[in-house]
Short mmCIF file of the C-alpha atoms (twelve columns), coordinates in Angstrom:
data_MODEL
# 
_entry.id   MODEL 
# 
loop_
_atom_site.group_PDB 
_atom_site.id 
_atom_site.type_symbol 
_atom_site.label_atom_id 
_atom_site.label_alt_id 
_atom_site.label_comp_id 
_atom_site.label_asym_id 
_atom_site.label_seq_id 
_atom_site.Cartn_x 
_atom_site.Cartn_y 
_atom_site.Cartn_z 
_atom_site.pdbx_PDB_model_num 
ATOM 1   C CA . MET A 1   -100.106 53.700 -27.771 1 
ATOM 2   C CA . THR A 2   -102.721 53.213 -30.568 1 
ATOM 3   C CA . ALA A 3   -103.166 49.869 -31.475 1 
ATOM 4   C CA . VAL A 4   -103.154 49.308 -35.184 1 
ATOM 5   C CA . SER A 5   -105.700 46.922 -36.864 1 
ATOM 6   C CA . PRO A 6   -104.784 44.661 -40.094 1 
ATOM 7   C CA . ARG A 7   -106.603 45.973 -42.974 1 
ATOM 8   C CA . LEU A 8   -106.828 44.620 -46.591 1 
ATOM 9   C CA . GLU A 9   -105.063 46.767 -49.431 1 
ATOM 10  C CA . GLU A 10  -104.936 46.982 -53.366 1 
ATOM 11  C CA . VAL A 11  -101.568 45.990 -54.772 1 
ATOM 12  C CA . THR A 12  -100.585 48.961 -56.512 1 
ATOM 13  C CA . PRO A 13  -97.171  50.095 -58.238 1 
ATOM 14  C CA . ASP A 14  -96.105  51.322 -55.411 1 
ATOM 15  C CA . THR A 15  -96.463  48.201 -53.328 1 
ATOM 16  C CA . VAL A 16  -95.961  45.496 -56.134 1 
ATOM 17  C CA . LEU A 17  -92.474  45.142 -55.664 1 
ATOM 18  C CA . GLU A 18  -92.501  44.454 -51.770 1 
ATOM 19  C CA . ALA A 19  -95.584  42.093 -52.037 1 
ATOM 20  C CA . CYS A 20  -93.490  39.893 -54.392 1 
ATOM 21  C CA . ARG A 21  -90.621  39.958 -51.928 1 
ATOM 22  C CA . LEU A 22  -93.101  38.416 -49.205 1 
ATOM 23  C CA . GLU A 23  -91.605  35.211 -48.051 1 
ATOM 24  C CA . VAL A 24  -93.569  32.693 -46.305 1 
ATOM 25  C CA . ALA A 25  -91.366  30.116 -43.486 1 
ATOM 26  C CA . PRO A 26  -89.168  28.068 -45.834 1 
ATOM 27  C CA . GLU A 27  -91.106  24.778 -44.682 1 
ATOM 28  C CA . GLN A 28  -94.320  26.290 -45.862 1 
ATOM 29  C CA . ARG A 29  -93.092  27.219 -49.773 1 
ATOM 30  C CA . LYS A 30  -94.351  23.626 -50.740 1 
ATOM 31  C CA . PHE A 31  -97.662  24.663 -49.829 1 
ATOM 32  C CA . VAL A 32  -98.309  27.952 -51.462 1 
ATOM 33  C CA . SER A 33  -97.431  29.797 -54.595 1 
ATOM 34  C CA . PRO A 34  -95.270  33.058 -54.488 1 
ATOM 35  C CA . VAL A 35  -96.771  36.279 -54.595 1 
ATOM 36  C CA . ALA A 36  -95.521  37.292 -58.085 1 
ATOM 37  C CA . GLN A 37  -97.195  33.961 -59.676 1 
ATOM 38  C CA . SER A 38  -100.750 34.947 -57.795 1 
ATOM 39  C CA . LEU A 39  -100.383 38.233 -59.249 1 
ATOM 40  C CA . ALA A 40  -99.490  37.027 -62.597 1 
ATOM 41  C CA . GLU A 41  -102.806 34.713 -62.577 1 
ATOM 42  C CA . ALA A 42  -104.864 37.623 -61.276 1 
ATOM 43  C CA . TYR A 43  -103.824 39.663 -64.208 1 
ATOM 44  C CA . VAL A 44  -104.897 36.952 -66.670 1 
ATOM 45  C CA . HIS A 45  -108.080 36.271 -64.717 1 
ATOM 46  C CA . PRO A 46  -109.058 39.894 -63.928 1 
ATOM 47  C CA . ASP A 47  -112.933 39.087 -63.453 1 
ATOM 48  C CA . THR A 48  -112.150 36.085 -61.475 1 
ATOM 49  C CA . ALA A 49  -109.433 37.086 -58.788 1 
ATOM 50  C CA . TRP A 50  -109.287 39.571 -56.139 1 
ATOM 51  C CA . PRO A 51  -105.638 40.018 -54.979 1 
ATOM 52  C CA . ARG A 52  -104.965 41.785 -51.651 1 
ATOM 53  C CA . LEU A 53  -102.188 42.962 -49.310 1 
ATOM 54  C CA . ILE A 54  -102.615 42.457 -46.111 1 
ATOM 55  C CA . CYS A 55  -101.508 45.298 -43.992 1 
ATOM 56  C CA . ASP A 56  -100.845 46.508 -40.548 1 
ATOM 57  C CA . GLY A 57  -99.675  49.681 -40.204 1 
ATOM 58  C CA . ASP A 58  -97.219  50.848 -42.772 1 
ATOM 59  C CA . ARG A 59  -96.071  46.955 -42.942 1 
ATOM 60  C CA . ILE A 60  -97.049  44.218 -45.514 1 
ATOM 61  C CA . VAL A 61  -97.742  41.520 -43.626 1 
ATOM 62  C CA . GLY A 62  -99.190  38.845 -45.956 1 
ATOM 63  C CA . PHE A 63  -101.044 38.232 -49.148 1 
ATOM 64  C CA . VAL A 64  -104.442 36.932 -49.906 1 
ATOM 65  C CA . MET A 65  -106.142 36.160 -53.170 1 
ATOM 66  C CA . ALA A 66  -110.048 35.348 -53.623 1 
ATOM 67  C CA . PHE A 67  -111.925 33.822 -56.657 1 
ATOM 68  C CA . PHE A 68  -115.628 34.933 -57.257 1 
ATOM 69  C CA . ASP A 69  -118.094 32.667 -59.285 1 
ATOM 70  C CA . VAL A 70  -116.002 29.687 -60.514 1 
ATOM 71  C CA . ARG A 71  -117.045 26.539 -61.771 1 
ATOM 72  C CA . PHE A 72  -115.067 23.387 -60.295 1 
ATOM 73  C CA . ASP A 73  -114.501 20.294 -61.959 1 
ATOM 74  C CA . TYR A 74  -115.135 18.838 -58.281 1 
ATOM 75  C CA . ASP A 75  -118.775 19.704 -59.184 1 
ATOM 76  C CA . ALA A 76  -118.906 18.024 -62.844 1 
ATOM 77  C CA . ASP A 77  -121.399 15.176 -61.683 1 
ATOM 78  C CA . VAL A 78  -123.590 17.683 -59.559 1 
ATOM 79  C CA . PRO A 79  -126.351 18.781 -62.116 1 
ATOM 80  C CA . ASP A 80  -126.810 22.625 -61.362 1 
ATOM 81  C CA . ALA A 81  -123.936 22.937 -59.234 1 
ATOM 82  C CA . PRO A 82  -123.737 26.539 -58.104 1 
ATOM 83  C CA . LEU A 83  -120.663 28.702 -58.792 1 
ATOM 84  C CA . ARG A 84  -118.090 28.595 -56.214 1 
ATOM 85  C CA . SER A 85  -116.097 31.585 -54.518 1 
ATOM 86  C CA . GLY A 86  -113.678 31.261 -51.850 1 
ATOM 87  C CA . LEU A 87  -109.717 31.421 -51.089 1 
ATOM 88  C CA . TRP A 88  -107.072 30.962 -53.989 1 
ATOM 89  C CA . ARG A 89  -103.769 31.933 -52.022 1 
ATOM 90  C CA . LEU A 90  -102.778 33.006 -48.607 1 
ATOM 91  C CA . ALA A 91  -99.381  33.625 -47.811 1 
ATOM 92  C CA . ILE A 92  -98.535  35.075 -43.930 1 
ATOM 93  C CA . ALA A 93  -94.798  36.527 -44.095 1 
ATOM 94  C CA . ALA A 94  -92.652  34.516 -42.315 1 
ATOM 95  C CA . GLY A 95  -92.123  36.802 -39.407 1 
ATOM 96  C CA . GLU A 96  -95.384  37.599 -39.029 1 
ATOM 97  C CA . GLN A 97  -97.132  34.124 -38.535 1 
ATOM 98  C CA . GLY A 98  -99.407  33.429 -35.053 1 
ATOM 99  C CA . ARG A 99  -100.371 37.114 -34.791 1 
ATOM 100 C CA . GLY A 100 -103.779 36.679 -36.242 1 
ATOM 101 C CA . TYR A 101 -103.453 37.663 -39.677 1 
ATOM 102 C CA . GLY A 102 -104.463 34.642 -41.717 1 
ATOM 103 C CA . ARG A 103 -107.541 34.327 -39.670 1 
ATOM 104 C CA . PHE A 104 -108.210 37.996 -40.429 1 
ATOM 105 C CA . ALA A 105 -107.408 37.534 -44.131 1 
ATOM 106 C CA . VAL A 106 -109.817 34.730 -44.226 1 
ATOM 107 C CA . GLY A 107 -112.617 36.466 -42.645 1 
ATOM 108 C CA . ALA A 108 -112.379 39.633 -44.773 1 
ATOM 109 C CA . VAL A 109 -112.426 37.180 -47.932 1 
ATOM 110 C CA . ASN A 110 -115.595 35.574 -46.514 1 
ATOM 111 C CA . GLU A 111 -117.532 38.989 -45.802 1 
ATOM 112 C CA . GLU A 112 -116.733 39.880 -49.288 1 
ATOM 113 C CA . ILE A 113 -118.193 36.780 -50.693 1 
ATOM 114 C CA . ARG A 114 -121.181 37.773 -48.450 1 
ATOM 115 C CA . ARG A 115 -121.162 41.256 -49.720 1 
ATOM 116 C CA . ARG A 116 -121.435 40.048 -53.048 1 
ATOM 117 C CA . GLY A 117 -124.267 37.616 -52.641 1 
ATOM 118 C CA . GLY A 118 -122.542 34.301 -51.804 1 
ATOM 119 C CA . ALA A 119 -123.516 31.823 -48.966 1 
ATOM 120 C CA . VAL A 120 -120.512 29.677 -49.145 1 
ATOM 121 C CA . SER A 121 -117.034 30.045 -49.157 1 
ATOM 122 C CA . THR A 122 -114.396 27.101 -50.786 1 
ATOM 123 C CA . VAL A 123 -110.883 26.511 -50.302 1 
ATOM 124 C CA . THR A 124 -108.557 24.167 -51.473 1 
ATOM 125 C CA . TRP A 125 -105.439 22.860 -50.239 1 
ATOM 126 C CA . HIS A 126 -102.261 20.335 -50.507 1 
ATOM 127 C CA . GLY A 127 -102.429 17.848 -47.662 1 
ATOM 128 C CA . GLY A 128 -99.168  17.117 -45.827 1 
ATOM 129 C CA . GLU A 129 -97.167  17.721 -42.678 1 
ATOM 130 C CA . GLY A 130 -96.804  21.461 -41.798 1 
ATOM 131 C CA . GLY A 131 -99.663  21.945 -44.408 1 
ATOM 132 C CA . PRO A 132 -102.762 24.574 -44.006 1 
ATOM 133 C CA . GLU A 133 -105.567 21.890 -43.369 1 
ATOM 134 C CA . GLU A 134 -105.838 22.279 -39.466 1 
ATOM 135 C CA . PHE A 135 -105.917 25.814 -39.896 1 
ATOM 136 C CA . TYR A 136 -108.876 25.711 -42.423 1 
ATOM 137 C CA . LEU A 137 -110.652 23.049 -40.301 1 
ATOM 138 C CA . ARG A 138 -110.239 25.369 -36.853 1 
ATOM 139 C CA . LEU A 139 -112.143 28.117 -39.051 1 
ATOM 140 C CA . GLY A 140 -115.079 26.057 -39.784 1 
ATOM 141 C CA . TYR A 141 -114.402 24.507 -43.480 1 
ATOM 142 C CA . ARG A 142 -115.518 21.165 -43.706 1 
ATOM 143 C CA . LYS A 143 -112.937 18.438 -45.866 1 
ATOM 144 C CA . ARG A 144 -115.335 17.236 -48.673 1 
ATOM 145 C CA . GLY A 145 -112.700 15.424 -50.848 1 
ATOM 146 C CA . LEU A 146 -109.805 15.638 -53.671 1 
ATOM 147 C CA . THR A 147 -110.282 18.096 -56.576 1 
ATOM 148 C CA . ASP A 148 -108.727 16.587 -60.084 1 
ATOM 149 C CA . ASP A 149 -105.558 18.116 -59.171 1 
ATOM 150 C CA . ASP A 150 -105.319 16.380 -55.915 1 
ATOM 151 C CA . GLU A 151 -105.816 19.023 -53.516 1 
ATOM 152 C CA . TYR A 152 -108.401 18.663 -50.508 1 
ATOM 153 C CA . LEU A 153 -111.652 21.017 -50.812 1 
ATOM 154 C CA . GLY A 154 -113.243 22.388 -48.060 1 
ATOM 155 C CA . ASP A 155 -116.247 24.777 -47.744 1 
ATOM 156 C CA . LEU A 156 -117.846 26.571 -45.004 1 
ATOM 157 C CA . ASP A 157 -121.530 27.834 -44.922 1 
ATOM 158 C CA . LEU A 158 -121.581 31.778 -44.226 1 
ATOM 159 C CA . THR A 159 -125.037 31.953 -43.824 1 
ATOM 160 C CA . GLY A 160 -124.896 30.506 -39.980 1 
# 
């Protein structure tokens, strides 16, 4: 039997409905927006958003959306603050969690940031029990503070 590796795929007319049906675990719904909302945001921000399906074989196991070259309010008091790139959304299907798909997706986003010349990956998250904070900290992100939207901001140096 051949092992299948996860990969990122563009959302297409053939996969958009299945993508929108992707559900995270019920206790995680307060931490992640529905895929349909993410795709709507990608539609209105085509120069910034990078939505991708996380696939394993013929299965859609998750969704990830990156952003590139965005000015953050968090940096408003920092003269000449660089534009940020990073992880906008991450959703792993409830039945597919714990298999490394989230780690894979974050790594793939970070590789895309590097490919585009970036050196830092940014992520924001809502705090709370059962939230994604420990996941991002385990991946090496450093918590920097709160955004104007009361989300935690973390970043990861991609040069090392």
